[in-house]
Amino acid sequence: MKEKVVLAYSGGLDTSVIVPWLKENYNDVEVIAVSVDVGQKDDFMEVEKRALAIGASKFYVVDKKDELVNDFIFPMLKSGAKYENEYLLGTSIARPVIAKALVEIALKEGANYIAHGATGKGNDQVRFELGVKALAPNIKIIAPWRVWDIKSRKQEIEYLKSHNIDLPFKEGVTYSRDENLFHISHEGQELESPANAPKYDNVLQWVLPLEKASDTAECISIEFVKGVPTKLNGEALDGVTLINKLNDIGAKHGVGVLDLLENRLVGMKSRGVYETPGGTILYFAHEELERLCLDRDTLQAKMKLSHDMAKLIYNGQWFTKYRKSLSAFVEETQKYVTGIVNLKLYKGNIILNGMESDYSLYSQDFSTFDEDTVYNQKDAEGFINLFGLPIKIESLLRK
């Protein structure tokens, strides 16, 4: 009986080359191509035709959009995770759900291997493989880019032609892109030099450049229940629909474009342009609502731990005990993060336009600049004396 390999298959050049390469180098192994639908704008019928035409024995498309949003993106949103304070982890957060889908098909098919098309330079190889190790530790990994002699698109196309496979791929260099319903990323071309400004007219696929963004501001409202966005402009929506609608709204106002130089897990710096219009709006609104509903110590502790959560997601450690423990803490903090946040969007800006919550910890009676009957300003003197006592003692004894 032939051995089986489950291949993470996108339909692009890299993973298309992997199909015949696996069969050639692994004793005519049976290749099962799997595309995971995380909201990318692919024609999966065409992807299936391509996979079967180049030698895959089966093709699966696994719809993980709802799972991605509800079990991965929303928990990440509630945690406030941003890698190196900026990156909203659009690529990173989709990798564990893709790994989970690959494992599910591999177990169903009794596959011996899982293969992927991630390069030996990037983070994705780590994210995919850690996911497989966590969920199916006995399945072996094949990572062709770490072992084969192919070095360029031209060589990939030549390899296909040498195996009598003629597909409509071009040799010219293009941006390297990754897309899901939460974001789209762009690398390569002029972005490889930090000295170059991005050619946004060529780069951007979703968001309008600021010069072309709407000249009219738009006001929106987002309602959260226990940290989860549930309504947009008063309309109850499932998570996938809500994010898609916010992507459209944010895109026309130039919201959510990030030109980022980041530190990869594998040790090198890399540069990419990220489009995350809906996610940027959601993060902003959620953070503002937390300021209203969380006490100071919880909010500040959560801010510190959000950096750890971001590193875990970025590094592919979603299925670890530490990530699960952090998520348990986050869930406790979100019990009262319920309310409505109003925003104004204009030329790349997100402006807070008022918010309200039944669980607000803001008290106008205490905070007012007018006369009040609930706060005794004389109490501050004793507080300051005690709070400043260590400073005073050190100054007295160490002059």
Short mmCIF file of C-alpha atoms in Angstrom, two decimals:
data_model
loop_
_atom_site.label_atom_id
_atom_site.label_comp_id
_atom_site.label_asym_id
_atom_site.label_seq_id
_atom_site.Cartn_x
_atom_site.Cartn_y
_atom_site.Cartn_z
CA MET A 1 0.00 0.00 0.00
CA LYS A 2 1.29 3.44 -0.91
CA GLU A 3 2.16 5.88 1.82
CA LYS A 4 0.07 9.04 1.99
CA VAL A 5 1.07 12.69 2.27
CA VAL A 6 -1.37 15.45 3.14
CA LEU A 7 -0.16 18.63 1.42
CA ALA A 8 -1.19 22.14 2.42
CA TYR A 9 -2.12 23.22 -1.11
CA SER A 10 -2.85 26.78 -2.21
CA GLY A 11 -2.88 26.28 -5.96
CA GLY A 12 0.10 28.60 -6.34
CA LEU A 13 3.40 27.82 -8.00
CA ASP A 14 5.28 26.63 -4.90
CA THR A 15 2.74 24.06 -3.75
CA SER A 16 2.00 22.98 -7.33
CA VAL A 17 5.65 22.04 -7.80
CA ILE A 18 5.58 20.09 -4.54
CA VAL A 19 2.98 17.59 -5.82
CA PRO A 20 5.15 15.98 -8.56
CA TRP A 21 8.27 16.45 -6.43
CA LEU A 22 6.75 14.40 -3.61
CA LYS A 23 5.73 11.64 -5.97
CA GLU A 24 9.20 11.58 -7.51
CA ASN A 25 11.15 11.64 -4.25
CA TYR A 26 8.92 9.59 -1.95
CA ASN A 27 8.35 6.42 -4.00
CA ASP A 28 5.27 7.58 -5.87
CA VAL A 29 3.55 8.52 -2.64
CA GLU A 30 -0.17 9.32 -2.71
CA VAL A 31 -0.57 13.10 -2.42
CA ILE A 32 -3.76 14.42 -0.86
CA ALA A 33 -4.09 18.15 -1.50
CA VAL A 34 -5.86 20.21 1.16
CA SER A 35 -6.89 23.85 0.82
CA VAL A 36 -8.11 25.49 4.00
CA ASP A 37 -10.68 28.22 3.45
CA VAL A 38 -9.82 31.01 5.89
CA GLY A 39 -11.48 33.69 3.79
CA GLN A 40 -8.92 34.11 1.01
CA LYS A 41 -10.43 35.06 -2.33
CA ASP A 42 -9.58 31.83 -4.16
CA ASP A 43 -11.64 29.91 -6.69
CA PHE A 44 -11.49 26.54 -4.99
CA MET A 45 -13.03 24.74 -7.95
CA GLU A 46 -10.10 25.90 -10.06
CA VAL A 47 -7.67 25.01 -7.28
CA GLU A 48 -9.13 21.50 -7.19
CA LYS A 49 -8.82 21.08 -10.96
CA ARG A 50 -5.18 22.14 -10.79
CA ALA A 51 -4.36 19.82 -7.90
CA LEU A 52 -5.85 16.77 -9.59
CA ALA A 53 -4.31 17.66 -12.96
CA ILE A 54 -0.78 17.67 -11.56
CA GLY A 55 -1.07 14.35 -9.77
CA ALA A 56 -2.90 14.71 -6.47
CA SER A 57 -5.12 11.70 -5.76
CA LYS A 58 -7.68 13.65 -3.76
CA PHE A 59 -8.55 17.24 -2.99
CA TYR A 60 -10.21 18.65 0.10
CA VAL A 61 -11.34 22.20 0.75
CA VAL A 62 -11.97 22.70 4.46
CA ASP A 63 -14.05 25.70 5.48
CA LYS A 64 -12.54 27.09 8.67
CA LYS A 65 -13.76 30.70 8.46
CA ASP A 66 -16.16 30.53 11.43
CA GLU A 67 -13.67 28.59 13.52
CA LEU A 68 -10.89 31.02 12.66
CA VAL A 69 -12.97 33.98 13.83
CA ASN A 70 -14.64 32.53 16.91
CA ASP A 71 -11.91 30.27 18.28
CA PHE A 72 -8.79 32.17 17.23
CA ILE A 73 -9.29 35.80 16.13
CA PHE A 74 -11.79 36.83 18.82
CA PRO A 75 -9.75 35.28 21.66
CA MET A 76 -6.71 37.12 20.25
CA LEU A 77 -8.68 40.37 20.05
CA LYS A 78 -9.82 40.02 23.66
CA SER A 79 -6.20 39.50 24.72
CA GLY A 80 -5.05 42.70 23.00
CA ALA A 81 -2.10 40.86 21.44
CA LYS A 82 0.03 42.94 19.08
CA TYR A 83 3.45 41.67 18.08
CA GLU A 84 6.11 44.30 18.85
CA ASN A 85 3.26 46.70 19.71
CA GLU A 86 2.02 47.01 16.12
CA TYR A 87 1.43 43.83 14.14
CA LEU A 88 -2.12 42.48 14.53
CA LEU A 89 -0.93 38.95 13.73
CA GLY A 90 -3.14 38.39 10.70
CA THR A 91 -0.93 35.69 9.16
CA SER A 92 0.14 34.18 12.48
CA ILE A 93 -3.36 33.60 13.87
CA ALA A 94 -4.49 31.64 10.80
CA ARG A 95 -1.64 29.14 10.98
CA PRO A 96 -2.88 27.07 13.95
CA VAL A 97 -6.33 26.62 12.42
CA ILE A 98 -4.73 25.57 9.11
CA ALA A 99 -2.47 23.11 10.96
CA LYS A 100 -5.54 21.75 12.77
CA ALA A 101 -7.35 21.21 9.46
CA LEU A 102 -4.34 19.41 7.97
CA VAL A 103 -4.14 17.12 10.98
CA GLU A 104 -7.86 16.37 10.81
CA ILE A 105 -7.56 15.26 7.17
CA ALA A 106 -4.33 13.35 7.84
CA LEU A 107 -5.96 11.36 10.63
CA LYS A 108 -9.05 10.74 8.53
CA GLU A 109 -6.95 9.47 5.61
CA GLY A 110 -4.41 7.59 7.71
CA ALA A 111 -1.61 9.69 6.22
CA ASN A 112 2.02 9.14 7.17
CA TYR A 113 3.18 12.69 6.42
CA ILE A 114 2.06 16.31 6.31
CA ALA A 115 3.85 18.56 3.82
CA HIS A 116 3.88 22.34 3.48
CA GLY A 117 5.34 24.94 1.15
CA ALA A 118 6.81 27.31 3.75
CA THR A 119 10.40 28.33 3.15
CA GLY A 120 13.31 27.68 5.47
CA LYS A 121 13.69 31.41 6.08
CA GLY A 122 10.28 32.23 7.43
CA ASN A 123 8.10 31.87 10.49
CA ASP A 124 5.38 29.75 8.90
CA GLN A 125 7.44 26.57 8.87
CA VAL A 126 7.63 26.83 12.66
CA ARG A 127 3.94 27.64 13.09
CA PHE A 128 2.72 24.76 10.92
CA GLU A 129 5.06 22.22 12.42
CA LEU A 130 4.45 23.17 16.05
CA GLY A 131 0.74 22.80 15.39
CA VAL A 132 1.25 19.32 13.96
CA LYS A 133 3.53 18.33 16.85
CA ALA A 134 0.89 19.43 19.35
CA LEU A 135 -2.06 17.71 17.67
CA ALA A 136 -0.52 14.64 16.01
CA PRO A 137 3.05 14.14 17.27
CA ASN A 138 3.55 10.86 15.38
CA ILE A 139 2.92 12.33 11.92
CA LYS A 140 6.11 13.17 10.06
CA ILE A 141 6.75 16.53 8.38
CA ILE A 142 8.03 17.12 4.87
CA ALA A 143 9.30 20.64 4.12
CA PRO A 144 10.59 20.60 0.50
CA TRP A 145 12.05 24.12 0.59
CA ARG A 146 14.54 22.93 3.22
CA VAL A 147 15.84 20.02 1.15
CA TRP A 148 15.35 20.47 -2.58
CA ASP A 149 17.69 22.23 -5.05
CA ILE A 150 15.07 24.57 -6.52
CA LYS A 151 15.97 28.20 -5.83
CA SER A 152 13.71 30.39 -7.99
CA ARG A 153 10.36 30.72 -9.75
CA LYS A 154 12.12 30.11 -13.04
CA GLN A 155 13.50 26.81 -11.79
CA GLU A 156 10.08 25.84 -10.43
CA ILE A 157 8.47 26.43 -13.83
CA GLU A 158 11.25 24.50 -15.56
CA TYR A 159 10.72 21.61 -13.14
CA LEU A 160 7.01 21.47 -13.98
CA LYS A 161 7.71 21.56 -17.72
CA SER A 162 10.26 18.76 -17.36
CA HIS A 163 7.44 16.67 -15.91
CA ASN A 164 5.08 17.57 -18.77
CA ILE A 165 3.06 19.91 -16.57
CA ASP A 166 2.15 23.19 -18.24
CA LEU A 167 0.49 25.68 -15.92
CA PRO A 168 -0.08 29.41 -16.51
CA PHE A 169 2.64 30.67 -14.17
CA LYS A 170 4.91 33.56 -15.13
CA GLU A 171 8.60 33.85 -14.37
CA GLY A 172 8.42 37.52 -13.35
CA VAL A 173 8.86 38.41 -9.70
CA THR A 174 5.73 39.48 -7.84
CA TYR A 175 4.90 40.44 -4.29
CA SER A 176 4.64 37.51 -1.90
CA ARG A 177 1.14 37.73 -0.44
CA ASP A 178 -0.85 35.96 2.25
CA GLU A 179 -4.58 36.54 2.54
CA ASN A 180 -7.35 35.54 4.90
CA LEU A 181 -10.55 37.25 6.00
CA PHE A 182 -8.69 39.24 8.68
CA HIS A 183 -5.84 40.66 6.61
CA ILE A 184 -3.61 40.52 3.56
CA SER A 185 0.17 40.83 3.75
CA HIS A 186 2.72 41.86 1.12
CA GLU A 187 6.46 41.19 0.99
CA GLY A 188 9.19 41.42 -1.65
CA GLN A 189 9.88 43.80 -4.53
CA GLU A 190 10.71 47.36 -3.36
CA LEU A 191 9.74 46.40 0.22
CA GLU A 192 12.96 44.40 0.59
CA SER A 193 14.87 47.66 1.16
CA PRO A 194 13.79 49.72 4.19
CA ALA A 195 14.99 52.80 2.29
CA ASN A 196 12.21 52.46 -0.28
CA ALA A 197 8.74 53.85 0.10
CA PRO A 198 6.03 51.29 -0.68
CA LYS A 199 4.42 51.71 -4.09
CA TYR A 200 0.97 51.65 -2.56
CA ASP A 201 -0.85 51.81 -5.88
CA ASN A 202 0.78 48.47 -6.72
CA VAL A 203 0.88 46.96 -3.23
CA LEU A 204 -2.54 47.54 -1.75
CA GLN A 205 -5.32 45.10 -2.63
CA TRP A 206 -8.05 46.06 -0.13
CA VAL A 207 -7.44 49.50 1.35
CA LEU A 208 -7.55 52.72 -0.62
CA PRO A 209 -4.42 54.88 -0.43
CA LEU A 210 -5.07 57.99 1.67
CA GLU A 211 -5.10 60.20 -1.41
CA LYS A 212 -7.97 58.15 -2.83
CA ALA A 213 -9.84 57.54 0.42
CA SER A 214 -13.29 59.04 0.95
CA ASP A 215 -13.40 62.78 1.58
CA THR A 216 -16.43 62.30 3.83
CA ALA A 217 -16.09 60.99 7.38
CA GLU A 218 -18.22 58.02 8.42
CA CYS A 219 -19.59 57.33 11.89
CA ILE A 220 -20.12 53.74 13.04
CA SER A 221 -20.97 51.92 16.27
CA ILE A 222 -19.75 48.53 17.49
CA GLU A 223 -21.40 46.64 20.32
CA PHE A 224 -19.41 44.17 22.40
CA VAL A 225 -20.65 41.47 24.75
CA LYS A 226 -18.00 40.13 27.13
CA GLY A 227 -15.27 41.37 24.81
CA VAL A 228 -16.76 39.89 21.62
CA PRO A 229 -18.10 42.20 18.89
CA THR A 230 -21.71 41.24 18.21
CA LYS A 231 -23.34 44.21 16.44
CA LEU A 232 -22.32 46.77 13.82
CA ASN A 233 -24.44 49.91 13.64
CA GLY A 234 -27.08 48.16 15.73
CA GLU A 235 -27.31 45.11 13.46
CA ALA A 236 -26.56 41.71 15.00
CA LEU A 237 -24.00 39.89 12.83
CA ASP A 238 -22.00 36.68 12.99
CA GLY A 239 -18.26 37.17 13.38
CA VAL A 240 -17.28 36.48 9.77
CA THR A 241 -19.87 38.88 8.37
CA LEU A 242 -19.01 41.57 10.90
CA ILE A 243 -15.31 41.46 10.02
CA ASN A 244 -16.03 41.47 6.29
CA LYS A 245 -18.30 44.50 6.63
CA LEU A 246 -15.72 46.34 8.72
CA ASN A 247 -13.06 45.49 6.14
CA ASP A 248 -15.16 47.18 3.46
CA ILE A 249 -15.89 50.21 5.62
CA GLY A 250 -12.32 50.67 6.82
CA ALA A 251 -10.85 50.11 3.36
CA LYS A 252 -12.70 52.99 1.74
CA HIS A 253 -11.43 55.31 4.49
CA GLY A 254 -7.79 54.24 4.21
CA VAL A 255 -7.80 52.56 7.63
CA GLY A 256 -5.56 49.69 8.64
CA VAL A 257 -2.37 49.88 6.53
CA LEU A 258 0.86 49.07 8.37
CA ASP A 259 4.39 49.24 6.92
CA LEU A 260 6.32 47.15 9.44
CA LEU A 261 9.91 46.09 9.97
CA GLU A 262 9.66 43.11 12.31
CA ASN A 263 11.92 40.60 14.01
CA ARG A 264 11.26 37.12 12.69
CA LEU A 265 11.43 34.14 15.01
CA VAL A 266 14.22 32.64 12.90
CA GLY A 267 16.50 35.58 13.71
CA MET A 268 16.42 37.97 10.79
CA LYS A 269 14.50 41.20 10.31
CA SER A 270 11.88 41.37 7.58
CA ARG A 271 9.63 44.04 6.17
CA GLY A 272 6.05 43.75 5.08
CA VAL A 273 2.99 45.85 4.40
CA TYR A 274 -0.15 44.64 6.14
CA GLU A 275 -3.75 45.55 5.38
CA THR A 276 -6.05 44.88 8.34
CA PRO A 277 -8.89 47.41 8.09
CA GLY A 278 -11.58 45.61 10.07
CA GLY A 279 -9.13 44.26 12.62
CA THR A 280 -7.63 47.69 13.23
CA ILE A 281 -11.08 49.12 13.93
CA LEU A 282 -11.99 46.25 16.26
CA TYR A 283 -8.74 46.51 18.23
CA PHE A 284 -9.20 50.26 18.68
CA ALA A 285 -12.81 49.94 19.83
CA HIS A 286 -12.11 47.03 22.16
CA GLU A 287 -9.18 48.80 23.81
CA GLU A 288 -11.28 51.91 24.46
CA LEU A 289 -14.11 49.87 25.97
CA GLU A 290 -11.64 48.12 28.26
CA ARG A 291 -10.45 51.51 29.52
CA LEU A 292 -14.04 52.20 30.53
CA CYS A 293 -14.86 48.82 32.09
CA LEU A 294 -11.65 47.42 33.63
CA ASP A 295 -10.06 48.48 36.90
CA ARG A 296 -6.55 49.93 36.74
CA ASP A 297 -4.62 46.90 38.01
CA THR A 298 -6.41 44.42 35.75
CA LEU A 299 -6.03 46.67 32.72
CA GLN A 300 -2.33 47.23 33.29
CA ALA A 301 -1.63 43.55 34.03
CA LYS A 302 -3.48 42.63 30.87
CA MET A 303 -1.40 45.11 28.87
CA LYS A 304 1.79 43.45 30.11
CA LEU A 305 0.59 39.93 29.41
CA SER A 306 -0.64 40.88 25.95
CA HIS A 307 3.01 41.01 24.86
CA ASP A 308 3.47 37.39 25.93
CA MET A 309 0.29 36.40 24.12
CA ALA A 310 1.51 38.13 20.96
CA LYS A 311 4.84 36.29 21.08
CA LEU A 312 3.10 32.95 21.58
CA ILE A 313 0.85 33.54 18.58
CA TYR A 314 3.66 34.90 16.41
CA ASN A 315 5.93 31.98 17.33
CA GLY A 316 3.33 29.32 16.58
CA GLN A 317 2.74 28.31 20.21
CA TRP A 318 -1.05 28.52 20.18
CA PHE A 319 -1.58 24.98 21.47
CA THR A 320 0.70 25.38 24.51
CA LYS A 321 -0.28 25.33 28.17
CA TYR A 322 0.96 28.89 28.66
CA ARG A 323 -1.25 30.26 25.86
CA LYS A 324 -4.25 28.43 27.25
CA SER A 325 -3.49 29.78 30.74
CA LEU A 326 -3.21 33.34 29.43
CA SER A 327 -6.52 32.91 27.60
CA ALA A 328 -8.15 31.76 30.84
CA PHE A 329 -6.98 34.98 32.50
CA VAL A 330 -8.21 37.02 29.55
CA GLU A 331 -11.66 35.40 29.72
CA GLU A 332 -11.97 36.43 33.36
CA THR A 333 -11.09 40.03 32.47
CA GLN A 334 -13.76 40.16 29.77
CA LYS A 335 -16.79 39.43 31.94
CA TYR A 336 -17.73 43.11 32.11
CA VAL A 337 -16.33 44.32 28.77
CA THR A 338 -19.81 44.90 27.38
CA GLY A 339 -21.02 48.10 25.78
CA ILE A 340 -21.22 50.25 22.66
CA VAL A 341 -18.30 52.15 21.14
CA ASN A 342 -18.94 54.93 18.61
CA LEU A 343 -16.23 55.79 16.11
CA LYS A 344 -15.56 58.25 13.32
CA LEU A 345 -13.42 57.13 10.37
CA TYR A 346 -11.63 59.62 8.16
CA LYS A 347 -8.53 59.45 5.95
CA GLY A 348 -6.81 56.61 7.80
CA ASN A 349 -7.86 57.87 11.24
CA ILE A 350 -10.07 56.18 13.82
CA ILE A 351 -11.52 58.74 16.22
CA LEU A 352 -13.39 57.84 19.40
CA ASN A 353 -16.88 59.33 19.18
CA GLY A 354 -18.31 58.37 22.57
CA MET A 355 -19.00 55.06 24.34
CA GLU A 356 -21.30 53.64 26.99
CA SER A 357 -21.57 50.54 29.14
CA ASP A 358 -23.75 49.29 31.95
CA TYR A 359 -20.50 48.10 33.53
CA SER A 360 -18.62 51.38 33.27
CA LEU A 361 -16.25 52.14 36.15
CA TYR A 362 -16.24 55.83 35.32
CA SER A 363 -18.09 57.89 37.93
CA GLN A 364 -18.86 61.46 36.99
CA ASP A 365 -19.76 62.13 40.62
CA PHE A 366 -16.16 61.44 41.64
CA SER A 367 -14.40 62.78 38.53
CA THR A 368 -16.26 66.07 38.06
CA PHE A 369 -14.47 69.42 38.16
CA ASP A 370 -17.62 70.91 39.63
CA GLU A 371 -18.55 70.81 43.29
CA ASP A 372 -19.14 67.30 44.63
CA THR A 373 -20.24 65.66 47.87
CA VAL A 374 -18.54 62.28 47.54
CA TYR A 375 -14.80 63.04 47.52
CA ASN A 376 -12.86 64.66 50.37
CA GLN A 377 -9.78 66.30 48.91
CA LYS A 378 -8.15 66.42 52.36
CA ASP A 379 -7.78 62.62 52.17
CA ALA A 380 -5.14 63.05 49.47
CA GLU A 381 -2.62 64.45 51.94
CA GLY A 382 -2.43 61.27 54.02
CA PHE A 383 -2.31 59.13 50.90
CA ILE A 384 0.59 61.12 49.46
CA ASN A 385 2.48 60.98 52.79
CA LEU A 386 2.23 57.19 52.92
CA PHE A 387 2.78 56.65 49.20
CA GLY A 388 5.85 58.89 49.25
CA LEU A 389 7.28 57.60 52.54
CA PRO A 390 9.94 55.30 50.96
CA ILE A 391 11.16 58.20 48.81
CA LYS A 392 11.31 60.51 51.83
CA ILE A 393 13.18 57.98 54.02
CA GLU A 394 15.77 57.26 51.33
CA SER A 395 16.33 60.96 50.82
CA LEU A 396 16.77 61.53 54.59
CA LEU A 397 19.19 58.62 55.15
CA ARG A 398 21.30 58.78 52.01
CA LYS A 399 22.03 62.46 51.60
#
